Amino acid sequence: MVQMKFELMRDFVDDVVNRNAGQRSRLTAILHEIQKKYKYLPEQALRYVAEIMKIPISDIYGVATFYTSFSIEPKGRHIITVCMGTACHVRKSPSVLEEICRYLGVNPGETTKDMRFTVETVNCLGACAMGPIMVVDGSYYGEMDASKVVPILEKYKEEREIISVDPTGKITIPEELEAYRHFVKEKRYPNGTKSIDICCGPGCAALGSLEIADTIEAALKLHGLDGEIIVRRTGCRGFCERGPIVVVKPEGIFYNKVSRKDAPSIVERSVVNDETIEPLLYEDPSDGKKYLREEEIPFYKKQKMVVLANNLEIDSCSIDDYIAKGGYGALRKALFEMSPEEIINEVEAAGLRGRGGGGFPAARKWRACRNARSIDGVKYVLCNADEGDPGAFMDRSLLEGNPHQIIEGMVIGAYAIGATNGYVYVRHEYPTALERITFAIEQAREKGFLGKNILGSGFSFDIGISQGGGAFVCGESTALMASIEGRIGEPREKYIHTAVRGLYLRPTNLNNVETWANIPIIINEGAQKFASLGTEGSKGTKIFSLVGKIRNTGLVEVPMGITLREIIYDIGGGIPNNKRFKAVQTGGPSGGCIPESLIDLPVDFDRLTEVGSMMGSGGMIVMDEDTCMVDIARYFLEFLGDESCGKCTPCREGLKHMTEIVRDICQGKGTMDQLDTLEELAAVVRDTSLCGLGQTAPNPVLSTITYFRKEYEEHINLKKCRAGVCKALITYRIDPGLCTGCMKCLKSCPVEAISGERKEPHIIYNAKCEKCGVCFDICQYDAVIRE
Amino acid sequence: MVTFVLDGQTVTAEEGWTILDAAKYYGVDIPTLCYVEGLSPYSACRICVVELIRGKKSRLVASCSCPVEEGVEIRTKSPRVINARKMLIELMLASTPNSRLLQCLASEYGVTKIRFRPEDRRCILCGLCIRMCDEQMQGGAIGFSGRGVGREVSMPFHKTPEACRECGACLYICPVCELPCKGPLKPGELCNACLDTVQIDPFPSK
Ligand SMILES: Cc1cc2nc3c(=O)[nH]c(=O)nc-3n(C[C@H](O)[C@H](O)[C@H](O)COP(=O)(O)O)c2cc1C
Ligand code: SF4
Ligand code: SF4
Ligand code: SF4
Ligand code: SF4
Ligand code: FES
Ligand code: FES
Ligand code: FES
């Protein structure tokens, strides 16, 4: 019996390894397939992989234990994943996790004894606008709180089938491209014809937009309109808070919070009869005003859609849509009208700085790589789609919404640099993005935008896909390259730049998704126009994911130089529930918290760095008075400690002790001496760490100490958490004078810590109370007091 | 030839030398833990950091892998360097007290207190054993597993692999295998026996 299972496993492994051509660079992909099949990595399977691929088992074991998405322990039948990303954290995902663990009697990372459930955490699923997010076997549950946990998990007691939804002639001379463009324009955008655009970005899809699209298609068929009206499944339109979003064109009528049952009436009323459906129009919550068109809505008004513009216009799986909108025109121009040097000069004149975090001038990197010698002529360009910053989903939305713009940018860059091969490195948590970019690469290859002799120019270049395995540090350039090579994603020193010695020791240029997506725009419209937006040192636009305690959550694209206040108040609509703004966190785990006093700061690489934060990749997490700044520092430290690769002493050991100190402070056990030690240690970690992770890890702590020192001191000296977040420092009670005995809290308390009769004041038993805060949030009479 | 300033002296070194190579050549002492001659540099322990000044910019670099560069100034004992090394020693001793080498460094640098929650993990994850096994013994028998604080030197699935010839080279190279001169110490304890005799002499700036 055992023997037979072993044989089958060998067959399976043989097959997987063969399909990946036995290449070491496909090792993570191979392990992902094995993991998917067995839900963990069985020892025999790994030993067999080592045997047939001739890789030391110690290397494979290292890789298998390095990436969090692999497990060498068997897992349960249902995998529950709770997002612990920053956006979900500030919306209380920890209390959701606690409740799951309490209910199932396990700790995070463990499997129930009956092998039914495994509880896992993840740092951001890129659906932050719907946070806190819980995923069970691939089904998303948004806007969770502790009281919703048990009813959902009960459903999985009976086994359930989960159906996942899968989205579903070569050009050899430049003139053919224009002819083809003309042809698809006629086909996809004939004059006066309507289209219905359904947002199928991550947020809207989590709320069922894929089913809405199917229903609309069916309804069109019913009316015999399926040939005439184009249904577009677009990428994220930014306003995820209001999803699912449907836009009827060419009028541009914007319907929000659409449900599946609204879908037929959109076809009947809005398309067939030309009516508008009042109840589906957007209503501004602050003044009750209704808006008809997308561009009139305040959320969109101050935005400047440049990079994201096509997300609103094209079907994300249609290369024809992209071409009809002028796609691959920049590539044609670059290949046939510009020399590599001219392209680099243009990018330089545009002042494009990297959008992945560091803000390094793109042209300078390109030039260094162009000038570097390669022993065999091979050079690489890479696209960093690791987007590890929890609470950010800009890159995900571009990859899913408009993958061809990224590919076009990469081919132009490759031509300018003289690169021969490319890779897109996609994080494992983004399966849809992976599918879309893979599909887009195939389409581009079919059309002749990739491969040998592109558009007849004589230039050849192709792109492969590489997949991460759940490791934030793999966003770092050298770790990313190690990971592509199939090794542990461990950074190394870059005293010799990767532009000279990178992937497989060849000259390599790495840019972020958004950086690449800017390139076709610069080539098409010219450096001057691009640089007309922005500040002295920061040109163009930047996409942010605006999340946390803010009314309009979603993706926003703004001109550089806009103030934080404009983003938060004019675009974001301010803080909900009459709460006070406290701070905004930018730059992800490497960034810092910017206090209210600096809210008029312009968005600019250098200005953000000056105040102890950074632009980062574009996460912008808004915090209100209910956010504890010490808790936020603890959150980021724990995140970074988990994500540290563990190679160098200051980061591995330093972060561990920094976390311990901040944890002590959160529990009211900290001392002022420890606070001094914390600052001293933070300075050394920043100064001596090997890679960017450790070097920037102290930022969240240092910036909160700088701007919110008082809160630290209150935790230490007064044992008080003014935001009411640090559980050791708060208690809940019910004010008998205010309690009406409505029983709402009693019913929602997950641990039955509340008792009372109808219409009588209720009581909380402190010994039982888990301090989840559900009663506090649910009471309509403000009778639950937190102190 | 590359010309630069090393601790106040103008010196020359060959292109491709690391700062550590040059320092050794000129008899300047820089402590190392994860580097030994003959194995590839790994730059993980960070104890060998030195200050590299180029124009107005100054930063700490790992001398065991950072190549020498024309026109820069290198300080191996500036206050910033000493400060960083002291903290690194304290961090390593907090997890690995029973190492003679580390305890000696503590005395030398005047580290007299451990302010962090101590433990005894007996390994500073310098990776010398792994590189020794792989690069010199052609073994490839051991490797790192896990990551972050969970990182360990391990044998796959905690079983002795066939590739291990039990040559003992890994033990031989380990920098923390030798007990401190006072014998086994408890977590958090410092030896400090030669505290007053071997204090380093910080290089006066300018
Ligand atoms: C710990 C760490 C994580 C990073 N994660 C990402 C990431 O997820 N995406 C990204 O584009 N860049 C990330 N970066 C920055 C990259 O190392 C690199 O600078 C960037 O991709 C370069 O592209 P750009 O110049 O276009 O920004 C990370 C850096 C560090 C140190
Ligand atoms: S700084 Fe942290 S993540 Fe970077 S190499 Fe060191 S341990 Fe690894
Ligand atoms: S009484 Fe305690 S456990 Fe129950 S809902 Fe309120 S805070 Fe949560
Ligand atoms: S004893 Fe084994 S593990 Fe150690 S170096 Fe020799 S072969 Fe490698
Ligand atoms: S066992 Fe010794 S040689 Fe190996 S990593 Fe640990 S400290 Fe270094
Ligand atoms: S989905 Fe939870 S933080 Fe992004
Ligand atoms: S996912 Fe639909 S607007 Fe963002
Ligand atoms: S000896 Fe240079 S970092 Fe360890």
PDB file of N, CA, C and O in Angstrom, chain A residues 344 347-348 352-372 379-384 413 416-418 475-477 481 494 497-500 507-513 515-516:
ATOM      1  N   ILE A 344      17.217  56.123 -23.957  1.00  0.00           N
ATOM      2  CA  ILE A 344      17.694  56.352 -22.585  1.00  0.00           C
ATOM      3  C   ILE A 344      17.690  57.845 -22.273  1.00  0.00           C
ATOM      4  O   ILE A 344      17.282  58.265 -21.189  1.00  0.00           O
ATOM      5  N   VAL A 347      14.138  58.931 -21.487  1.00  0.00           N
ATOM      6  CA  VAL A 347      13.717  58.514 -20.146  1.00  0.00           C
ATOM      7  C   VAL A 347      14.406  59.388 -19.099  1.00  0.00           C
ATOM      8  O   VAL A 347      13.816  59.767 -18.079  1.00  0.00           O
ATOM      9  N   GLU A 348      15.637  59.751 -19.372  1.00  0.00           N
ATOM     10  CA  GLU A 348      16.365  60.627 -18.456  1.00  0.00           C
ATOM     11  C   GLU A 348      15.734  62.015 -18.407  1.00  0.00           C
ATOM     12  O   GLU A 348      15.500  62.577 -17.340  1.00  0.00           O
ATOM     13  N   LEU A 352      12.196  60.103 -14.962  1.00  0.00           N
ATOM     14  CA  LEU A 352      11.496  58.956 -14.360  1.00  0.00           C
ATOM     15  C   LEU A 352      12.336  58.313 -13.261  1.00  0.00           C
ATOM     16  O   LEU A 352      13.472  57.914 -13.498  1.00  0.00           O
ATOM     17  N   ARG A 353      11.745  58.231 -12.073  1.00  0.00           N
ATOM     18  CA  ARG A 353      12.408  57.539 -10.968  1.00  0.00           C
ATOM     19  C   ARG A 353      11.643  56.267 -10.640  1.00  0.00           C
ATOM     20  O   ARG A 353      10.434  56.205 -10.818  1.00  0.00           O
ATOM     21  N   GLY A 354      12.372  55.263 -10.182  1.00  0.00           N
ATOM     22  CA  GLY A 354      11.782  53.939  -9.934  1.00  0.00           C
ATOM     23  C   GLY A 354      10.604  54.003  -8.987  1.00  0.00           C
ATOM     24  O   GLY A 354      10.647  54.674  -7.970  1.00  0.00           O
ATOM     25  N   ARG A 355       9.530  53.282  -9.355  1.00  0.00           N
ATOM     26  CA  ARG A 355       8.315  53.308  -8.544  1.00  0.00           C
ATOM     27  C   ARG A 355       8.267  52.181  -7.523  1.00  0.00           C
ATOM     28  O   ARG A 355       7.266  51.992  -6.849  1.00  0.00           O
ATOM     29  N   GLY A 356       9.335  51.393  -7.442  1.00  0.00           N
ATOM     30  CA  GLY A 356       9.315  50.219  -6.564  1.00  0.00           C
ATOM     31  C   GLY A 356       9.712  50.515  -5.132  1.00  0.00           C
ATOM     32  O   GLY A 356       9.656  49.640  -4.275  1.00  0.00           O
ATOM     33  N   GLY A 357      10.144  51.720  -4.855  1.00  0.00           N
ATOM     34  CA  GLY A 357      10.488  52.033  -3.473  1.00  0.00           C
ATOM     35  C   GLY A 357      11.620  53.027  -3.367  1.00  0.00           C
ATOM     36  O   GLY A 357      11.490  54.094  -2.776  1.00  0.00           O
ATOM     37  N   GLY A 358      12.744  52.702  -3.965  1.00  0.00           N
ATOM     38  CA  GLY A 358      13.937  53.524  -3.777  1.00  0.00           C
ATOM     39  C   GLY A 358      13.931  54.836  -4.535  1.00  0.00           C
ATOM     40  O   GLY A 358      14.604  55.784  -4.154  1.00  0.00           O
ATOM     41  N   GLY A 359      13.195  54.895  -5.625  1.00  0.00           N
ATOM     42  CA  GLY A 359      13.146  56.130  -6.404  1.00  0.00           C
ATOM     43  C   GLY A 359      14.427  56.426  -7.148  1.00  0.00           C
ATOM     44  O   GLY A 359      14.776  57.574  -7.403  1.00  0.00           O
ATOM     45  N   PHE A 360      15.139  55.383  -7.543  1.00  0.00           N
ATOM     46  CA  PHE A 360      16.400  55.567  -8.262  1.00  0.00           C
ATOM     47  C   PHE A 360      16.114  55.943  -9.715  1.00  0.00           C
ATOM     48  O   PHE A 360      15.205  55.390 -10.334  1.00  0.00           O
ATOM     49  N   PRO A 361      16.842  56.927 -10.272  1.00  0.00           N
ATOM     50  CA  PRO A 361      16.575  57.332 -11.654  1.00  0.00           C
ATOM     51  C   PRO A 361      16.710  56.140 -12.622  1.00  0.00           C
ATOM     52  O   PRO A 361      17.760  55.503 -12.678  1.00  0.00           O
ATOM     53  N   ALA A 362      15.654  55.873 -13.362  1.00  0.00           N
ATOM     54  CA  ALA A 362      15.629  54.690 -14.224  1.00  0.00           C
ATOM     55  C   ALA A 362      16.719  54.755 -15.295  1.00  0.00           C
ATOM     56  O   ALA A 362      17.406  53.769 -15.555  1.00  0.00           O
ATOM     57  N   ALA A 363      16.880  55.933 -15.904  1.00  0.00           N
ATOM     58  CA  ALA A 363      17.812  56.040 -17.022  1.00  0.00           C
ATOM     59  C   ALA A 363      19.243  55.729 -16.590  1.00  0.00           C
ATOM     60  O   ALA A 363      20.014  55.117 -17.332  1.00  0.00           O
ATOM     61  N   ARG A 364      19.586  56.135 -15.368  1.00  0.00           N
ATOM     62  CA  ARG A 364      20.957  55.908 -14.919  1.00  0.00           C
ATOM     63  C   ARG A 364      21.246  54.404 -14.810  1.00  0.00           C
ATOM     64  O   ARG A 364      22.309  53.917 -15.175  1.00  0.00           O
ATOM     65  N   LYS A 365      20.247  53.683 -14.287  1.00  0.00           N
ATOM     66  CA  LYS A 365      20.398  52.231 -14.177  1.00  0.00           C
ATOM     67  C   LYS A 365      20.504  51.599 -15.562  1.00  0.00           C
ATOM     68  O   LYS A 365      21.334  50.721 -15.794  1.00  0.00           O
ATOM     69  N   TRP A 366      19.665  52.047 -16.473  1.00  0.00           N
ATOM     70  CA  TRP A 366      19.659  51.487 -17.824  1.00  0.00           C
ATOM     71  C   TRP A 366      21.027  51.684 -18.487  1.00  0.00           C
ATOM     72  O   TRP A 366      21.565  50.794 -19.126  1.00  0.00           O
ATOM     73  N   ARG A 367      21.560  52.894 -18.311  1.00  0.00           N
ATOM     74  CA  ARG A 367      22.816  53.205 -18.974  1.00  0.00           C
ATOM     75  C   ARG A 367      23.940  52.330 -18.433  1.00  0.00           C
ATOM     76  O   ARG A 367      24.742  51.793 -19.200  1.00  0.00           O
ATOM     77  N   ALA A 368      23.950  52.178 -17.095  1.00  0.00           N
ATOM     78  CA  ALA A 368      24.995  51.343 -16.480  1.00  0.00           C
ATOM     79  C   ALA A 368      24.914  49.923 -17.027  1.00  0.00           C
ATOM     80  O   ALA A 368      25.937  49.294 -17.317  1.00  0.00           O
ATOM     81  N   CYS A 369      23.711  49.430 -17.200  1.00  0.00           N
ATOM     82  CA  CYS A 369      23.540  48.063 -17.686  1.00  0.00           C
ATOM     83  C   CYS A 369      23.905  47.978 -19.169  1.00  0.00           C
ATOM     84  O   CYS A 369      24.524  47.013 -19.615  1.00  0.00           O
ATOM     85  N   ARG A 370      23.533  49.001 -19.910  1.00  0.00           N
ATOM     86  CA  ARG A 370      23.897  49.022 -21.335  1.00  0.00           C
ATOM     87  C   ARG A 370      25.409  48.993 -21.504  1.00  0.00           C
ATOM     88  O   ARG A 370      25.942  48.283 -22.355  1.00  0.00           O
ATOM     89  N   ASN A 371      26.106  49.769 -20.657  1.00  0.00           N
ATOM     90  CA  ASN A 371      27.555  49.865 -20.785  1.00  0.00           C
ATOM     91  C   ASN A 371      28.297  48.669 -20.213  1.00  0.00           C
ATOM     92  O   ASN A 371      29.489  48.503 -20.465  1.00  0.00           O
ATOM     93  N   ALA A 372      27.617  47.852 -19.424  1.00  0.00           N
ATOM     94  CA  ALA A 372      28.302  46.723 -18.799  1.00  0.00           C
ATOM     95  C   ALA A 372      28.583  45.640 -19.835  1.00  0.00           C
ATOM     96  O   ALA A 372      27.790  45.416 -20.747  1.00  0.00           O
ATOM     97  N   LYS A 379      22.131  39.605 -21.517  1.00  0.00           N
ATOM     98  CA  LYS A 379      21.770  40.573 -20.483  1.00  0.00           C
ATOM     99  C   LYS A 379      20.300  40.394 -20.177  1.00  0.00           C
ATOM    100  O   LYS A 379      19.532  39.979 -21.041  1.00  0.00           O
ATOM    101  N   TYR A 380      19.940  40.732 -18.941  1.00  0.00           N
ATOM    102  CA  TYR A 380      18.551  40.522 -18.549  1.00  0.00           C
ATOM    103  C   TYR A 380      17.850  41.823 -18.185  1.00  0.00           C
ATOM    104  O   TYR A 380      18.471  42.726 -17.629  1.00  0.00           O
ATOM    105  N   VAL A 381      16.579  41.923 -18.501  1.00  0.00           N
ATOM    106  CA  VAL A 381      15.741  42.932 -17.846  1.00  0.00           C
ATOM    107  C   VAL A 381      14.656  42.183 -17.068  1.00  0.00           C
ATOM    108  O   VAL A 381      14.098  41.200 -17.545  1.00  0.00           O
ATOM    109  N   LEU A 382      14.420  42.662 -15.866  1.00  0.00           N
ATOM    110  CA  LEU A 382      13.470  41.985 -14.988  1.00  0.00           C
ATOM    111  C   LEU A 382      12.372  42.951 -14.554  1.00  0.00           C
ATOM    112  O   LEU A 382      12.591  44.157 -14.464  1.00  0.00           O
ATOM    113  N   CYS A 383      11.217  42.375 -14.295  1.00  0.00           N
ATOM    114  CA  CYS A 383      10.123  43.179 -13.788  1.00  0.00           C
ATOM    115  C   CYS A 383       9.784  42.693 -12.386  1.00  0.00           C
ATOM    116  O   CYS A 383       9.504  41.509 -12.172  1.00  0.00           O
ATOM    117  N   ASN A 384       9.849  43.607 -11.444  1.00  0.00           N
ATOM    118  CA  ASN A 384       9.586  43.257 -10.057  1.00  0.00           C
ATOM    119  C   ASN A 384       8.091  43.358  -9.775  1.00  0.00           C
ATOM    120  O   ASN A 384       7.546  44.433  -9.609  1.00  0.00           O
ATOM    121  N   GLY A 413      12.654  48.819 -22.984  1.00  0.00           N
ATOM    122  CA  GLY A 413      13.817  48.870 -22.097  1.00  0.00           C
ATOM    123  C   GLY A 413      14.898  47.892 -22.536  1.00  0.00           C
ATOM    124  O   GLY A 413      16.088  48.219 -22.559  1.00  0.00           O
ATOM    125  N   ALA A 416      16.730  49.278 -25.485  1.00  0.00           N
ATOM    126  CA  ALA A 416      17.621  50.375 -25.098  1.00  0.00           C
ATOM    127  C   ALA A 416      18.862  49.844 -24.392  1.00  0.00           C
ATOM    128  O   ALA A 416      19.964  50.354 -24.566  1.00  0.00           O
ATOM    129  N   ILE A 417      18.694  48.789 -23.592  1.00  0.00           N
ATOM    130  CA  ILE A 417      19.800  48.266 -22.799  1.00  0.00           C
ATOM    131  C   ILE A 417      20.631  47.262 -23.599  1.00  0.00           C
ATOM    132  O   ILE A 417      21.815  47.067 -23.342  1.00  0.00           O
ATOM    133  N   GLY A 418      19.984  46.639 -24.564  1.00  0.00           N
ATOM    134  CA  GLY A 418      20.665  45.581 -25.303  1.00  0.00           C
ATOM    135  C   GLY A 418      20.499  44.244 -24.610  1.00  0.00           C
ATOM    136  O   GLY A 418      21.388  43.397 -24.632  1.00  0.00           O
ATOM    137  N   GLY A 475      11.465  40.730  -2.849  1.00  0.00           N
ATOM    138  CA  GLY A 475      11.323  41.965  -3.625  1.00  0.00           C
ATOM    139  C   GLY A 475      12.652  42.692  -3.738  1.00  0.00           C
ATOM    140  O   GLY A 475      12.839  43.540  -4.612  1.00  0.00           O
ATOM    141  N   GLU A 476      13.573  42.377  -2.840  1.00  0.00           N
ATOM    142  CA  GLU A 476      14.898  42.996  -2.877  1.00  0.00           C
ATOM    143  C   GLU A 476      15.636  42.436  -4.088  1.00  0.00           C
ATOM    144  O   GLU A 476      15.562  41.234  -4.376  1.00  0.00           O
ATOM    145  N   SER A 477      16.399  43.296  -4.781  1.00  0.00           N
ATOM    146  CA  SER A 477      16.902  42.897  -6.091  1.00  0.00           C
ATOM    147  C   SER A 477      17.741  41.610  -6.092  1.00  0.00           C
ATOM    148  O   SER A 477      17.498  40.708  -6.894  1.00  0.00           O
ATOM    149  N   MET A 481      16.772  37.834  -7.605  1.00  0.00           N
ATOM    150  CA  MET A 481      17.574  37.118  -8.604  1.00  0.00           C
ATOM    151  C   MET A 481      17.921  35.719  -8.112  1.00  0.00           C
ATOM    152  O   MET A 481      17.864  34.745  -8.872  1.00  0.00           O
ATOM    153  N   LYS A 494      25.884  44.169  -2.660  1.00  0.00           N
ATOM    154  CA  LYS A 494      25.838  44.695  -4.032  1.00  0.00           C
ATOM    155  C   LYS A 494      26.955  45.691  -4.286  1.00  0.00           C
ATOM    156  O   LYS A 494      26.747  46.677  -4.965  1.00  0.00           O
ATOM    157  N   HIS A 497      27.467  46.304  -8.646  1.00  0.00           N
ATOM    158  CA  HIS A 497      26.039  46.487  -8.916  1.00  0.00           C
ATOM    159  C   HIS A 497      25.469  45.367  -9.774  1.00  0.00           C
ATOM    160  O   HIS A 497      26.172  44.796 -10.608  1.00  0.00           O
ATOM    161  N   THR A 498      24.162  45.138  -9.585  1.00  0.00           N
ATOM    162  CA  THR A 498      23.516  44.098 -10.389  1.00  0.00           C
ATOM    163  C   THR A 498      23.476  44.497 -11.862  1.00  0.00           C
ATOM    164  O   THR A 498      23.347  43.636 -12.726  1.00  0.00           O
ATOM    165  N   ALA A 499      23.603  45.798 -12.136  1.00  0.00           N
ATOM    166  CA  ALA A 499      23.667  46.228 -13.534  1.00  0.00           C
ATOM    167  C   ALA A 499      24.903  45.644 -14.209  1.00  0.00           C
ATOM    168  O   ALA A 499      24.946  45.492 -15.425  1.00  0.00           O
ATOM    169  N   VAL A 500      25.904  45.303 -13.405  1.00  0.00           N
ATOM    170  CA  VAL A 500      27.139  44.721 -13.942  1.00  0.00           C
ATOM    171  C   VAL A 500      27.136  43.208 -13.749  1.00  0.00           C
ATOM    172  O   VAL A 500      27.478  42.448 -14.644  1.00  0.00           O
ATOM    173  N   PRO A 507      24.910  41.095 -16.627  1.00  0.00           N
ATOM    174  CA  PRO A 507      24.342  42.432 -16.400  1.00  0.00           C
ATOM    175  C   PRO A 507      22.812  42.360 -16.406  1.00  0.00           C
ATOM    176  O   PRO A 507      22.220  41.748 -17.289  1.00  0.00           O
ATOM    177  N   THR A 508      22.211  42.972 -15.404  1.00  0.00           N
ATOM    178  CA  THR A 508      20.774  42.817 -15.225  1.00  0.00           C
ATOM    179  C   THR A 508      20.152  44.140 -14.810  1.00  0.00           C
ATOM    180  O   THR A 508      20.706  44.846 -13.970  1.00  0.00           O
ATOM    181  N   ASN A 509      19.020  44.459 -15.394  1.00  0.00           N
ATOM    182  CA  ASN A 509      18.312  45.660 -14.977  1.00  0.00           C
ATOM    183  C   ASN A 509      16.943  45.279 -14.429  1.00  0.00           C
ATOM    184  O   ASN A 509      16.149  44.625 -15.096  1.00  0.00           O
ATOM    185  N   LEU A 510      16.685  45.713 -13.201  1.00  0.00           N
ATOM    186  CA  LEU A 510      15.408  45.409 -12.548  1.00  0.00           C
ATOM    187  C   LEU A 510      14.601  46.690 -12.374  1.00  0.00           C
ATOM    188  O   LEU A 510      15.115  47.691 -11.880  1.00  0.00           O
ATOM    189  N   ASN A 511      13.369  46.660 -12.824  1.00  0.00           N
ATOM    190  CA  ASN A 511      12.458  47.762 -12.524  1.00  0.00           C
ATOM    191  C   ASN A 511      11.127  47.219 -12.041  1.00  0.00           C
ATOM    192  O   ASN A 511      10.758  46.080 -12.314  1.00  0.00           O
ATOM    193  N   ASN A 512      10.428  48.097 -11.371  1.00  0.00           N
ATOM    194  CA  ASN A 512       9.125  47.769 -10.823  1.00  0.00           C
ATOM    195  C   ASN A 512       8.047  47.796 -11.918  1.00  0.00           C
ATOM    196  O   ASN A 512       8.215  48.418 -12.961  1.00  0.00           O
ATOM    197  N   VAL A 513       6.942  47.126 -11.668  1.00  0.00           N
ATOM    198  CA  VAL A 513       5.807  47.067 -12.598  1.00  0.00           C
ATOM    199  C   VAL A 513       5.388  48.460 -13.079  1.00  0.00           C
ATOM    200  O   VAL A 513       5.267  48.711 -14.281  1.00  0.00           O
ATOM    201  N   THR A 515       7.003  51.270 -12.916  1.00  0.00           N
ATOM    202  CA  THR A 515       8.071  51.936 -13.661  1.00  0.00           C
ATOM    203  C   THR A 515       7.995  51.513 -15.133  1.00  0.00           C
ATOM    204  O   THR A 515       8.018  52.356 -16.037  1.00  0.00           O
ATOM    205  N   TRP A 516       7.889  50.209 -15.363  1.00  0.00           N
ATOM    206  CA  TRP A 516       7.816  49.704 -16.741  1.00  0.00           C
ATOM    207  C   TRP A 516       6.574  50.254 -17.447  1.00  0.00           C
ATOM    208  O   TRP A 516       6.624  50.612 -18.623  1.00  0.00           O
TER     209      TRP A 516
END
